Each structure stands twice: as C-alpha cells, then as structure tokens.
mmCIF file of C-alpha atoms and ligand atoms in Angstrom:
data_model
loop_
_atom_site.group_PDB
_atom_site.id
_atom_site.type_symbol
_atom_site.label_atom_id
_atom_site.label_comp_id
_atom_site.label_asym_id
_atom_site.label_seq_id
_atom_site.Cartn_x
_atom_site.Cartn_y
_atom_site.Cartn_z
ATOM 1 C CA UNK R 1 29.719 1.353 -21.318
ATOM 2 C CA UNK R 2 26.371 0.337 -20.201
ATOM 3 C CA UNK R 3 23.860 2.309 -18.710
ATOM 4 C CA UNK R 4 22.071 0.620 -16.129
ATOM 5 C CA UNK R 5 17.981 1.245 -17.018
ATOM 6 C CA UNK R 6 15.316 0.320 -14.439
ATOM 7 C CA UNK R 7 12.943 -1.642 -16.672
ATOM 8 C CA UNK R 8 9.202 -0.180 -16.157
ATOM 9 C CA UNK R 9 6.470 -2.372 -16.042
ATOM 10 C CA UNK R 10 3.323 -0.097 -17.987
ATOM 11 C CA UNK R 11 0.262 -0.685 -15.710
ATOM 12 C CA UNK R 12 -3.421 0.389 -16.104
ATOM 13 C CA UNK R 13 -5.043 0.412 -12.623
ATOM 14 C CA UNK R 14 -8.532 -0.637 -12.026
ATOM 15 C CA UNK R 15 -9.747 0.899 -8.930
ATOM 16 C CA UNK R 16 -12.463 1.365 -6.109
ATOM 17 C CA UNK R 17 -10.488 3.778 -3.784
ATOM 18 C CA UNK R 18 -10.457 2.897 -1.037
ATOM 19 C CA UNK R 19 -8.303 3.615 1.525
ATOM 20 C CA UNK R 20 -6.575 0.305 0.567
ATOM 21 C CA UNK R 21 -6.605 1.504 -3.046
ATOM 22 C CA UNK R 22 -5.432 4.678 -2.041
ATOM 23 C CA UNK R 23 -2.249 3.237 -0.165
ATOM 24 C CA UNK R 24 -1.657 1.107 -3.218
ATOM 25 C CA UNK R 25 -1.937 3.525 -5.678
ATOM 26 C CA UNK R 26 1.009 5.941 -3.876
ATOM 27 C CA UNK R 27 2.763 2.597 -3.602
ATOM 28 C CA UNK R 28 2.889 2.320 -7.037
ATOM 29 C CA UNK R 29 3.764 6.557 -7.301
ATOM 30 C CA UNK R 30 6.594 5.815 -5.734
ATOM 31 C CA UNK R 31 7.992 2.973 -7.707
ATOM 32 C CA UNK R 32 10.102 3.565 -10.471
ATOM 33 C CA UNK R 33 9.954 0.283 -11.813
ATOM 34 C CA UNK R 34 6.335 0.612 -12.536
ATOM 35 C CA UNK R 35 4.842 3.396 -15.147
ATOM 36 C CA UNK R 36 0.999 4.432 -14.352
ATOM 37 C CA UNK R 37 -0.689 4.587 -17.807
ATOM 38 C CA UNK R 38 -3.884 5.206 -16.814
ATOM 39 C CA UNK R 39 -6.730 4.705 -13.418
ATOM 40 C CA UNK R 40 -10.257 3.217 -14.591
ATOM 41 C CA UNK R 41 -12.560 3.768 -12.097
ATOM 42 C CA UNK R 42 -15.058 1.095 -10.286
ATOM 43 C CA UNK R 43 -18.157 0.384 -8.338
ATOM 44 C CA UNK R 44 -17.191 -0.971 -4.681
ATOM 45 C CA UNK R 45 -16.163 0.443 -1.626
ATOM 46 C CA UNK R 46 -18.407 3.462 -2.664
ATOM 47 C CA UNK R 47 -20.364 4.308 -5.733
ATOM 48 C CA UNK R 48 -18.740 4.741 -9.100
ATOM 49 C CA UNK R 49 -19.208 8.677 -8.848
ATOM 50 C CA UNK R 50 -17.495 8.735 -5.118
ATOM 51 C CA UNK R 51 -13.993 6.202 -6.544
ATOM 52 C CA UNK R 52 -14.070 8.309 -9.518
ATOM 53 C CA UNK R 53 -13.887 11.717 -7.988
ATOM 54 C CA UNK R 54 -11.206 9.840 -5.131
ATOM 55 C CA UNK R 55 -9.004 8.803 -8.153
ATOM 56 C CA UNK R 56 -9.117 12.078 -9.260
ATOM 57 C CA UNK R 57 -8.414 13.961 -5.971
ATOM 58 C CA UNK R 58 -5.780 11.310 -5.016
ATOM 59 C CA UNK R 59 -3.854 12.609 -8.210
ATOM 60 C CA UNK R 60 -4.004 15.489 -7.481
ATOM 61 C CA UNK R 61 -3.187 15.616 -4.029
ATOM 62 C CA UNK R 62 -0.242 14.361 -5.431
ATOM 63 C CA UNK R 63 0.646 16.407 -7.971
ATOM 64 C CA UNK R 64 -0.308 13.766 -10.722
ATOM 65 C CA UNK R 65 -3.128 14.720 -12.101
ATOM 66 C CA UNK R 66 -0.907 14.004 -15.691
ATOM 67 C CA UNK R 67 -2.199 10.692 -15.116
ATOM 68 C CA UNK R 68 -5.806 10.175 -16.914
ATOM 69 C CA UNK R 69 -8.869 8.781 -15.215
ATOM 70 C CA UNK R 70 -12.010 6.896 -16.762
ATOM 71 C CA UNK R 71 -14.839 5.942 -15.874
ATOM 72 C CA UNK R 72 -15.887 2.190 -15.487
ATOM 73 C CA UNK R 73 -19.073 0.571 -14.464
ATOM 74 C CA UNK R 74 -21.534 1.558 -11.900
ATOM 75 C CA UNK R 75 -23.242 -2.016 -11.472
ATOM 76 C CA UNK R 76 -22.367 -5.445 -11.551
ATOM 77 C CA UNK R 77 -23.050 -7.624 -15.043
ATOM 78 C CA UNK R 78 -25.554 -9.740 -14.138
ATOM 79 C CA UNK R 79 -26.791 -8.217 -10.773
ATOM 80 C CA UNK R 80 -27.280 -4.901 -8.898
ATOM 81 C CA UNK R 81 -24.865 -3.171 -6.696
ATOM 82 C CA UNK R 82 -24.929 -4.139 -3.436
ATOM 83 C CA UNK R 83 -24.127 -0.936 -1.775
ATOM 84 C CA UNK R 84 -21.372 0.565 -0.267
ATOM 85 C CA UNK R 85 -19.075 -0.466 2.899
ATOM 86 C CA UNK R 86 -19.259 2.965 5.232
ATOM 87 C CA UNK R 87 -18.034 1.011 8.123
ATOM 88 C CA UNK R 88 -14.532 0.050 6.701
ATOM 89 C CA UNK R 89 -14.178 2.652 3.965
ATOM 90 C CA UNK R 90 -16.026 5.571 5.289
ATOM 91 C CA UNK R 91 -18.972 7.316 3.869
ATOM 92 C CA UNK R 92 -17.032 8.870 1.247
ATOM 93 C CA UNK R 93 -14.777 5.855 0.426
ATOM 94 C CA UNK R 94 -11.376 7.389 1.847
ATOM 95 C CA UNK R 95 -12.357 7.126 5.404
ATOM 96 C CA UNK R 96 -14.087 9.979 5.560
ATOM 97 C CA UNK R 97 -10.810 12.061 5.462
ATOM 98 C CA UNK R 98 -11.475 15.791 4.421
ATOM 99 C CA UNK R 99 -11.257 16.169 0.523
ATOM 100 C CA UNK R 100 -10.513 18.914 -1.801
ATOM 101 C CA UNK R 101 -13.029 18.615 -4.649
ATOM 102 C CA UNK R 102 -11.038 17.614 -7.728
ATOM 103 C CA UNK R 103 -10.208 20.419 -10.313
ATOM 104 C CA UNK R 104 -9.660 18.157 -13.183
ATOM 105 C CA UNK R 105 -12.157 15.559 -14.426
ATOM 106 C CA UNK R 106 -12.391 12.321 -15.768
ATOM 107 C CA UNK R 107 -11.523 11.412 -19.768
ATOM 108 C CA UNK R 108 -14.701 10.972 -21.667
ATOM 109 C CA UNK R 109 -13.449 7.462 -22.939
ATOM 110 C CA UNK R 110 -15.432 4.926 -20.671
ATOM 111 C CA UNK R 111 -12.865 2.428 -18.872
ATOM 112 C CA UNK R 112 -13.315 -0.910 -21.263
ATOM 113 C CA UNK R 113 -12.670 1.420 -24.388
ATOM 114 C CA UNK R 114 -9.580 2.939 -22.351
ATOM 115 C CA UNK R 115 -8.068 -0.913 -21.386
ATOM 116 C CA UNK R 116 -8.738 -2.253 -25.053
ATOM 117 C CA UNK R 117 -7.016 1.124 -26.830
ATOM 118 C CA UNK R 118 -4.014 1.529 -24.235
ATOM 119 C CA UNK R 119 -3.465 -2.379 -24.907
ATOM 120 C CA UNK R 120 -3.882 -2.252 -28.314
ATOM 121 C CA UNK R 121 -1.198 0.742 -28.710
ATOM 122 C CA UNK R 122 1.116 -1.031 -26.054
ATOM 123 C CA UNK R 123 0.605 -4.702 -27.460
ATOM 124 C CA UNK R 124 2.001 -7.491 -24.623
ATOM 125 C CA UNK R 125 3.269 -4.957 -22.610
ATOM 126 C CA UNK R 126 0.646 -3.578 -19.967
ATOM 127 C CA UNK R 127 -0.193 -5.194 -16.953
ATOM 128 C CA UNK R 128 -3.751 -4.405 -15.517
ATOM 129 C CA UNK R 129 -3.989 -4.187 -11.722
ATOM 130 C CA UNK R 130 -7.430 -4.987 -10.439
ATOM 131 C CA UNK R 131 -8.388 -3.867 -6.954
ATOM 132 C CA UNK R 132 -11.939 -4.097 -7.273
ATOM 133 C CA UNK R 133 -14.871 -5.917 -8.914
ATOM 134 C CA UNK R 134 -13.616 -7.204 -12.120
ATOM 135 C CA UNK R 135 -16.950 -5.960 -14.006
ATOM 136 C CA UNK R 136 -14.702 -3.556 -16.105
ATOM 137 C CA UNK R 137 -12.306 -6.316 -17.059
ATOM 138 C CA UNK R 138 -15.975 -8.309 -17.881
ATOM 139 C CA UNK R 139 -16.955 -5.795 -19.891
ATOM 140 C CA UNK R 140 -13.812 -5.154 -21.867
ATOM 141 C CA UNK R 141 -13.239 -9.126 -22.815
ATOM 142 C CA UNK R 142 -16.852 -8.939 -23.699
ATOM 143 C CA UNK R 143 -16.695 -5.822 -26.295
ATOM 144 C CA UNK R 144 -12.907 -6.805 -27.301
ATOM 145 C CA UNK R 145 -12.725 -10.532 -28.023
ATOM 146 C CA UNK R 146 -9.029 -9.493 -28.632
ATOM 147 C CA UNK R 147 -8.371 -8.377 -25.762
ATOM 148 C CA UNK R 148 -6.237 -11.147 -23.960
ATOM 149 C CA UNK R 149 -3.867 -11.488 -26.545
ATOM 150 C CA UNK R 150 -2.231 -7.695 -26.256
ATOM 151 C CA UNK R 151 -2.376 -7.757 -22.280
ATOM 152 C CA UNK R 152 0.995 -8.817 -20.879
ATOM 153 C CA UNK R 153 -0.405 -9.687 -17.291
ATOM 154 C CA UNK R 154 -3.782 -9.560 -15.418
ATOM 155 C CA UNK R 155 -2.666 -9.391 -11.496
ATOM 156 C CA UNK R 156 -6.023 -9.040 -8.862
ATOM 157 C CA UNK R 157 -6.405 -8.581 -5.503
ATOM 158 C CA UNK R 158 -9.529 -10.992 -4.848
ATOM 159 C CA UNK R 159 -10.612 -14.325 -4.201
ATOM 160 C CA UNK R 160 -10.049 -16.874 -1.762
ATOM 161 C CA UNK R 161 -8.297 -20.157 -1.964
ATOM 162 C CA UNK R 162 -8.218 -22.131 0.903
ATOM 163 C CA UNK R 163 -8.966 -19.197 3.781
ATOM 164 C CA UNK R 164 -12.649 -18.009 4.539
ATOM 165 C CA UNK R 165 -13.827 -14.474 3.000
ATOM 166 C CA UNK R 166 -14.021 -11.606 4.426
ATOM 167 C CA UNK R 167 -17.446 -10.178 2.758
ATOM 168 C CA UNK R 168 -19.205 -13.529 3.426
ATOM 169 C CA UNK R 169 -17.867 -16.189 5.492
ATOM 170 C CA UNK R 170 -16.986 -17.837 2.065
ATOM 171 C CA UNK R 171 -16.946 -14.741 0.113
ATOM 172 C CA UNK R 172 -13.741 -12.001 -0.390
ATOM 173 C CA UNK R 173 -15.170 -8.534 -0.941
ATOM 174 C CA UNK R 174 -14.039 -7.798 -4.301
ATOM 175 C CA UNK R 175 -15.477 -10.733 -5.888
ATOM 176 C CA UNK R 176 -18.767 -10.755 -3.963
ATOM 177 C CA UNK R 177 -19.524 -7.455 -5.637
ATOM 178 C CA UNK R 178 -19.645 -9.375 -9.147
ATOM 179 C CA UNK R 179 -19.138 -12.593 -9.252
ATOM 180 C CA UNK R 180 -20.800 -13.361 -12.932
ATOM 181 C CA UNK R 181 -17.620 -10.374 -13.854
ATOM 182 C CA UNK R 182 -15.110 -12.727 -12.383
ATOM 183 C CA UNK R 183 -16.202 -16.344 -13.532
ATOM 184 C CA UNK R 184 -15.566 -14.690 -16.820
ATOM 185 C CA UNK R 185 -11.990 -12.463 -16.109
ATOM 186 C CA UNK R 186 -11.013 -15.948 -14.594
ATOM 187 C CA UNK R 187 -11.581 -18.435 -17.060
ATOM 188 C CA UNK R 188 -10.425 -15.668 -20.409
ATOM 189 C CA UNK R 189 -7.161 -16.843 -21.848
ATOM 190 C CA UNK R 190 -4.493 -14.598 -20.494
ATOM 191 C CA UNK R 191 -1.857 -15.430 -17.927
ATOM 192 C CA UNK R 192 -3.643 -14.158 -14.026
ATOM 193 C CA UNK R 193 -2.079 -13.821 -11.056
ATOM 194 C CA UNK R 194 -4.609 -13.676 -7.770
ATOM 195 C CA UNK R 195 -3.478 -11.934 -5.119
ATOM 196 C CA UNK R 196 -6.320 -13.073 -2.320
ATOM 197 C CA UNK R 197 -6.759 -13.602 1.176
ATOM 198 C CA UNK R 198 -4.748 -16.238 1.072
ATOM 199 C CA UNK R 199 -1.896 -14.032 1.197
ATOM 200 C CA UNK R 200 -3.605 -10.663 2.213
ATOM 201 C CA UNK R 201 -4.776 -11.436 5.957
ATOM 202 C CA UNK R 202 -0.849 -12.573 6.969
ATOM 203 C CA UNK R 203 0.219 -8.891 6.541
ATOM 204 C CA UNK R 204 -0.441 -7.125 9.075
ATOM 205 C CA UNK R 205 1.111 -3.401 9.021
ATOM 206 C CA UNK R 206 1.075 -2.400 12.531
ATOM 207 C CA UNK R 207 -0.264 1.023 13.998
ATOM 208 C CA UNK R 208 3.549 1.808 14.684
ATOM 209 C CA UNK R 209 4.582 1.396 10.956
ATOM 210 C CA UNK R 210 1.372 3.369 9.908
ATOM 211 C CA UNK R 211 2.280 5.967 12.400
ATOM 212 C CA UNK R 212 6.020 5.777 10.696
ATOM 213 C CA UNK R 213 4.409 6.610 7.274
ATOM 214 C CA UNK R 214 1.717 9.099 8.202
ATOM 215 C CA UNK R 215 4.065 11.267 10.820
ATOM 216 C CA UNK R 216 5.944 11.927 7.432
ATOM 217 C CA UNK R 217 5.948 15.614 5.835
ATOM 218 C CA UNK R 218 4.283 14.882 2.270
ATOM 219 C CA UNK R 219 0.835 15.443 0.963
ATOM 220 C CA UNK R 220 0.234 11.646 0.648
ATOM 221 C CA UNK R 221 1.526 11.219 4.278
ATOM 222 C CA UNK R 222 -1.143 13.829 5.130
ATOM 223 C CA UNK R 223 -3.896 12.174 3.476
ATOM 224 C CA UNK R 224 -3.127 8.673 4.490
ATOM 225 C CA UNK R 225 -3.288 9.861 8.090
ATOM 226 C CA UNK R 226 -6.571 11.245 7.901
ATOM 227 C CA UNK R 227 -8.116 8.407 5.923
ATOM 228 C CA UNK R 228 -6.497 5.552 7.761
ATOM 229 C CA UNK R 229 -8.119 6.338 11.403
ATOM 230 C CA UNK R 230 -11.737 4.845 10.666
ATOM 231 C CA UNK R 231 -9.580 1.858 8.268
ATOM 232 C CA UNK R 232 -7.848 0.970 11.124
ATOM 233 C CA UNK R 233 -10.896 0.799 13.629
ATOM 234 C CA UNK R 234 -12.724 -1.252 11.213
ATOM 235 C CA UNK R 235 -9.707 -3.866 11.588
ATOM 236 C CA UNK R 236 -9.538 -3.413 15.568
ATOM 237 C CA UNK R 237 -13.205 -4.429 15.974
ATOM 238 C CA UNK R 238 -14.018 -6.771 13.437
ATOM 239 C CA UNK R 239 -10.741 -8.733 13.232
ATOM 240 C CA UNK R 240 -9.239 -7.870 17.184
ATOM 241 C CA UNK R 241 -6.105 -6.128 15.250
ATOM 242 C CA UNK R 242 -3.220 -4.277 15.339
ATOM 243 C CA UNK R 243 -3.667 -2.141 12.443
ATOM 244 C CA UNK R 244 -4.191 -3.288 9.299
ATOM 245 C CA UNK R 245 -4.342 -5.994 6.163
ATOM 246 C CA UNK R 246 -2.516 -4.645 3.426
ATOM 247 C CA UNK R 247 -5.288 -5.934 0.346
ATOM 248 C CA UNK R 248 -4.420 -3.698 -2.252
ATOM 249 C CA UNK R 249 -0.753 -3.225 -1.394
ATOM 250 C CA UNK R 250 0.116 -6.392 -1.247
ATOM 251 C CA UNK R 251 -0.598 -7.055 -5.212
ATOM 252 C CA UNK R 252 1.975 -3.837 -5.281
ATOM 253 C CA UNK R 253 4.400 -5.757 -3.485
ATOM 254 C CA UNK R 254 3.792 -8.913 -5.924
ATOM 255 C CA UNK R 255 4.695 -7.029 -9.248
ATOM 256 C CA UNK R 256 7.963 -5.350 -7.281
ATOM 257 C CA UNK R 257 8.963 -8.747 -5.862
ATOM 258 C CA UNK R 258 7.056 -11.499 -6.703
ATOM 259 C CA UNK R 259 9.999 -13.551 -5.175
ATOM 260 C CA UNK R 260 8.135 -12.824 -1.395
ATOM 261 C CA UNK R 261 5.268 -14.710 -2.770
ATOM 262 C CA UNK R 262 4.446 -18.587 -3.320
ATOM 263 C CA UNK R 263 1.860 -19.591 -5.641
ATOM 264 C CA UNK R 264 0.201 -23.032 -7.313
ATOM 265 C CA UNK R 265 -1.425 -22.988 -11.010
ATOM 266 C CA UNK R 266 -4.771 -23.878 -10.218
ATOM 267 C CA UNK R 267 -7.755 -23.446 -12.709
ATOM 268 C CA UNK R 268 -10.822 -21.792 -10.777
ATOM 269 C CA UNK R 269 -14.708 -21.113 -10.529
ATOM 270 C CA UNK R 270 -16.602 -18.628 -8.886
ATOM 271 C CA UNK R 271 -19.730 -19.759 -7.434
ATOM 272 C CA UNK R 272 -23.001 -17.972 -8.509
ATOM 273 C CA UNK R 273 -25.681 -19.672 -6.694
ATOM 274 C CA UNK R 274 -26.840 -20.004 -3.048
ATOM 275 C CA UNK R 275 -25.092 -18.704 -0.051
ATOM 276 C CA UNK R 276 -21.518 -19.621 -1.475
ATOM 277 C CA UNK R 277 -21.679 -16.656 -3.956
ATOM 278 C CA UNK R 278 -18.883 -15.377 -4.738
ATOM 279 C CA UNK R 279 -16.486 -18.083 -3.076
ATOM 280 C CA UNK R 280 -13.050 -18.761 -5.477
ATOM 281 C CA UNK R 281 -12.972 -22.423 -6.084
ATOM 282 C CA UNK R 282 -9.605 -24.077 -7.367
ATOM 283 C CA UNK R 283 -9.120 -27.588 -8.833
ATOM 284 C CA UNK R 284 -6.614 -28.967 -6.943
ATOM 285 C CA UNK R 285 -6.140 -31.918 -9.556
ATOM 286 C CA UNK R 286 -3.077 -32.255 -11.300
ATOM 287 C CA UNK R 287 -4.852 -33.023 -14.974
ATOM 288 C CA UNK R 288 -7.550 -31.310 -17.011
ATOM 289 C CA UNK R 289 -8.616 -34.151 -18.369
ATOM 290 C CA UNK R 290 -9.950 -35.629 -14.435
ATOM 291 C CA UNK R 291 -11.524 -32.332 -13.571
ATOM 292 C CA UNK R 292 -15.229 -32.146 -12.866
ATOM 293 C CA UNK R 293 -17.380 -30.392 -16.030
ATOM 294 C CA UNK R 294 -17.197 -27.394 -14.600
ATOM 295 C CA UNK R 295 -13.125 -26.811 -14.757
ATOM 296 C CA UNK R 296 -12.586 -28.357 -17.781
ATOM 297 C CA UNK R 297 -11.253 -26.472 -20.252
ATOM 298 C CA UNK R 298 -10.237 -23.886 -17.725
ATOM 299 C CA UNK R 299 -6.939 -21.894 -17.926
ATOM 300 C CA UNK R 300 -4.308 -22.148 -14.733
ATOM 301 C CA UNK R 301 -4.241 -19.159 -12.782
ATOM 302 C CA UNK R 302 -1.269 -18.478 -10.454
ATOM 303 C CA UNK R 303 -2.770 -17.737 -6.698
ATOM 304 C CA UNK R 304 -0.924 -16.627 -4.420
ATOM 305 C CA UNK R 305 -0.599 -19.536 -1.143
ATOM 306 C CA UNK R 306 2.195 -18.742 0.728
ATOM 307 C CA UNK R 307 3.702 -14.839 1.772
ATOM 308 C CA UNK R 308 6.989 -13.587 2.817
ATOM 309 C CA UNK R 309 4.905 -10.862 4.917
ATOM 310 C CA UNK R 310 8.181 -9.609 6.531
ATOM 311 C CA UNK R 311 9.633 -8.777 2.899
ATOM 312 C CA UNK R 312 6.046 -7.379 1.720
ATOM 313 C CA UNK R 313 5.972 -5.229 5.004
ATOM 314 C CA UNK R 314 8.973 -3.410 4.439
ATOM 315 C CA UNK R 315 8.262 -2.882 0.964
ATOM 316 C CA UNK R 316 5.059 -1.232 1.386
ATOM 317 C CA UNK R 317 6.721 1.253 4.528
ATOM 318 C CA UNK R 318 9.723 2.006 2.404
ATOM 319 C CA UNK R 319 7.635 2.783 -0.346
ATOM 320 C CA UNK R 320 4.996 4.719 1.522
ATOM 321 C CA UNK R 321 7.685 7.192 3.194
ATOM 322 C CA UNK R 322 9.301 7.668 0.041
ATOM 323 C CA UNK R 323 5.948 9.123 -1.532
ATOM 324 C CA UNK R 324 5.057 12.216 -2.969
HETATM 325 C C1 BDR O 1 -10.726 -5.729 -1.053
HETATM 326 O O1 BDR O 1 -12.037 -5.205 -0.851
HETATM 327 C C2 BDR O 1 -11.991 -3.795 -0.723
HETATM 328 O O2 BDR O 1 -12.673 -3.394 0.423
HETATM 329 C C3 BDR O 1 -10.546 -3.416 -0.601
HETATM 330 O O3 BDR O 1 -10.287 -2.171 -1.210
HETATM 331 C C4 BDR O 1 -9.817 -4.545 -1.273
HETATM 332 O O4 BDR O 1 -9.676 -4.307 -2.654
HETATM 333 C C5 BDR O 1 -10.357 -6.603 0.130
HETATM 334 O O5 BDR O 1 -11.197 -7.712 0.232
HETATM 335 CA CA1 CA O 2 -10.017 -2.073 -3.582
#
C-alpha cells in the first residue's frame, strides 16, 4: 500500500512586507505543498527596521512565530535607498493597519549568512522566493561563491519584459530599488524564474473577491482587511482599478501551478545608467553566439509572458480563505 505524500517544496522567503508580501506570505501558510524555512528581511516598501518588525508581527498574528526571521540589507549595493512608498504601502508598510508590536525578535544571523547555511544544510533542495530588491541575494552570491550550486530554484517577482514599469515608466519597483543587486542575481548561474509585470498587471483580484477573503473569521482575514483599504486606493487612483494586482501572489501561484503560466528562456540585463535604470532587458535572439557584448555569456532565465489569470485568481482566494 502506498501512502499518498504531498511533496513540499522548502522555501526561504526574501521579503519587504508589504501588503503584497503580506498576502503572499499567508498564501504560502496555507499551502501544504510548500514548507517555510525561514523569512529574510529587506529594504523596500519601508525601511529594513519597519519589513523586519512586519515579518515578525505577520508570524505572529498567525500563530507562526516558529518560523525564524533575519535581517537583510538596509541599502542598495552600489547606491542609496531611495525611500519608502507611503502612498501604496502605507507609512508603516502594511497599509497603515493597526499592529501589535512583535514579542519575538529577529535571529542574530544576518540574511546572506542565513540563505548560504539553510542551502548548504538543504543542498538542491530550497527554493528562494524574492519579493523585493534582490540586494540580499547580491550579497549572498557575493560572500558565497558557492552559493548557486546548492539552491534548487531562484523564483522573483520583478522585472519587466515587454510591458512598461510601474516605478518608472520603464522601471518595475522591485528592481528600481537595486538594480546593480539584480544585474548580478540575474546573470549568477542558477536556474531563475521572473515573475514580472508581464504577468502581474493581468491579475486583477477584484474588491468582491477581497471582500470574500477579508469578511472571513481568522486573524489573517482580520489583518488583510485592515491593511488592504489604502492598497486598494493606491490601485483605484493610479491605475483606474477594481482592486488589485496580485505582485507577490502571483509568484505563489507559479510554484503551486506553474502550468497557469507561459514563459520564454531569455538571457537578460538590467540597465544602470540614465533614465532607463532599472528596466529588465531580454535578448530575444535565439543564439549566444549573435548576442550583443553585453548578453554574451549570459544564463537563460525563464520569464514569465503569458498568464492563466483565471487559474491564478482562484488560487490565491482559495488559498487566502483557507488561512490561519
Ligand atoms: C513589487 O513592488 C512592491 O511594491 C511590491 O511588494 C511588489 O513586490 C511590485 O512591483
Ligand atoms: Ca514585495
């Protein structure tokens, strides 16, 4: 007799919560196929001190507080922060929601030394989620030239393909906040999937679905609906919509069913210079061997073109009642 065993996918998530973040992160609580190893904290939406203290009082709104946090980078690698993004995420990163100060605290083991020792005791088996600047994925393949070769998976949500940005109008937010971080994470030699706008700005979960998930009777619900209010605002000015784009969640939905998603093996840059900063570049060419000086020698990355939004949708509501 065979038992049936839901195969776990171990993940370390790199975070900037986020209201986005936030929603992804009790995505993932919810999922049994995926096994939370560890949050490392980053600069973005807010300061590193504000994500770090919402990981923490996320987990433990949750009751999951078993899950360790640590601390990444407060700047970018080559530049300084650019400031924090009160508009969309609120002043205090989770739409200015009311927040229990956290109880527990962070590990003292700084985020890069967390990624390279969870990897290296878990060789080709974790997956790291990034849903912010990738400066603590720099970092790490900069102190750990071994790195690559004991991570399984590196999946983003960032970048832009072929769509404008949403930062810039050639820039996506995450990468904008460190370009020099992602140029790097980009061209290292492990297999990355990018979950962009591409993909990200055709789902659209409607106020009625976010109603569905934050009418529900859980502590997550609870948060969700008071963090989601200014989110959603944000999305009804600036973009004339019905709710919200599902960033973070959406790279949720990838590992759970990548099936929902189309993507082409592209090699990419990020530009550094001049107003284009931070734009995602692809070579479209079929052979490295015709690609300009600048993509040669570049691994393919797997971006994400083309989204089942209808599967993706339901995923992330079915998901998002079922949370703690
Ligand atoms: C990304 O930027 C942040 O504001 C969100 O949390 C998401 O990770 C979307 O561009
Ligand atoms: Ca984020």
């Amino acid at each position: 007799v065979y038992k049936r065993q839901v195969m776990t996918r171990k993940l370390i998530i790199d975070t900037d919560p986020g209201v986005d973040d936030a929603m992804a992160i009790l995505m993932a609580l919810a999922s049994p196929e995926l096994e939370i190893l560890g949050l490392t904290t980053i600069f973005g939406n807010a300061a590193i001190d504000v994500t770090t203290s919402n990981a923490l009082t996320l987990l433990e709104t949750v009751s999951r507080s078993d899950i360790p946090v640590s601390v990444g980078e407060s700047k970018p690698i080559a530049s300084g922060y650019l400031g924090p993004v009160p508009q969309v995420h609120g002043a205090n990163g989770l739409g200015d929601a009311e927040l229990v100060t956290p109880n527990t605290s962070a590990s003292a083991e700084g985020a890069a030394t967390f990624i390279h020792r969870i990897a290296a005791e878990n060789p080709g088996q974790v997956t790291i989620l990034a849903l912010g600047p990738l400066t603590n994925l720099a970092v790490a393949l900069q102190r750990h030239p071994d790195l690559p070769a004991l991570i399984d998976r590196v999946v983003i949500m960032g970048g832009n393909a072929r769509v404008p940005g949403n930062a810039t109008p050639v820039a996506e937010a995450n990468i904008n906040n460190d370009p020099e971080a992602a140029d790097l994470v980009l061209g290292a030699d492990w297999p990355v999937t990018m979950v962009g706008l591409d993909v990200t700005h055709q789902i659209n979960l409607t106020g009625a679905a976010i109603d569905r998930i934050t009418s529900r009777e859980s502590a997550g619900a609870r948060l969700l609906g008071n963090a989601l209010p200014l989110y959603r605002g944000f999305f009804e000015v600036t973009n004339g919509l019905d709710g919200i784009y599902v960033h973070d969640p959406a790279t949720i939905a990838y590992l759970l069913d990548p099936e929902a998603f189309t993507t082409q093996s592209w090699p990419v840059r990020v530009e550094t210079e001049s107003f284009s900063r931070g734009k995602t570049w692809p070579n479209l060419g079929d052979t490295d061997e015709a690609a300009p000086p600048a993509w040669q020698g570049r691994p393919r990355i797997e971006i994400c073109t083309e989204v089942d939004s209808d599967s993706v949708l339901r995923l992330v509501e079915q998901r998002l009642t079922a949370s703690a």
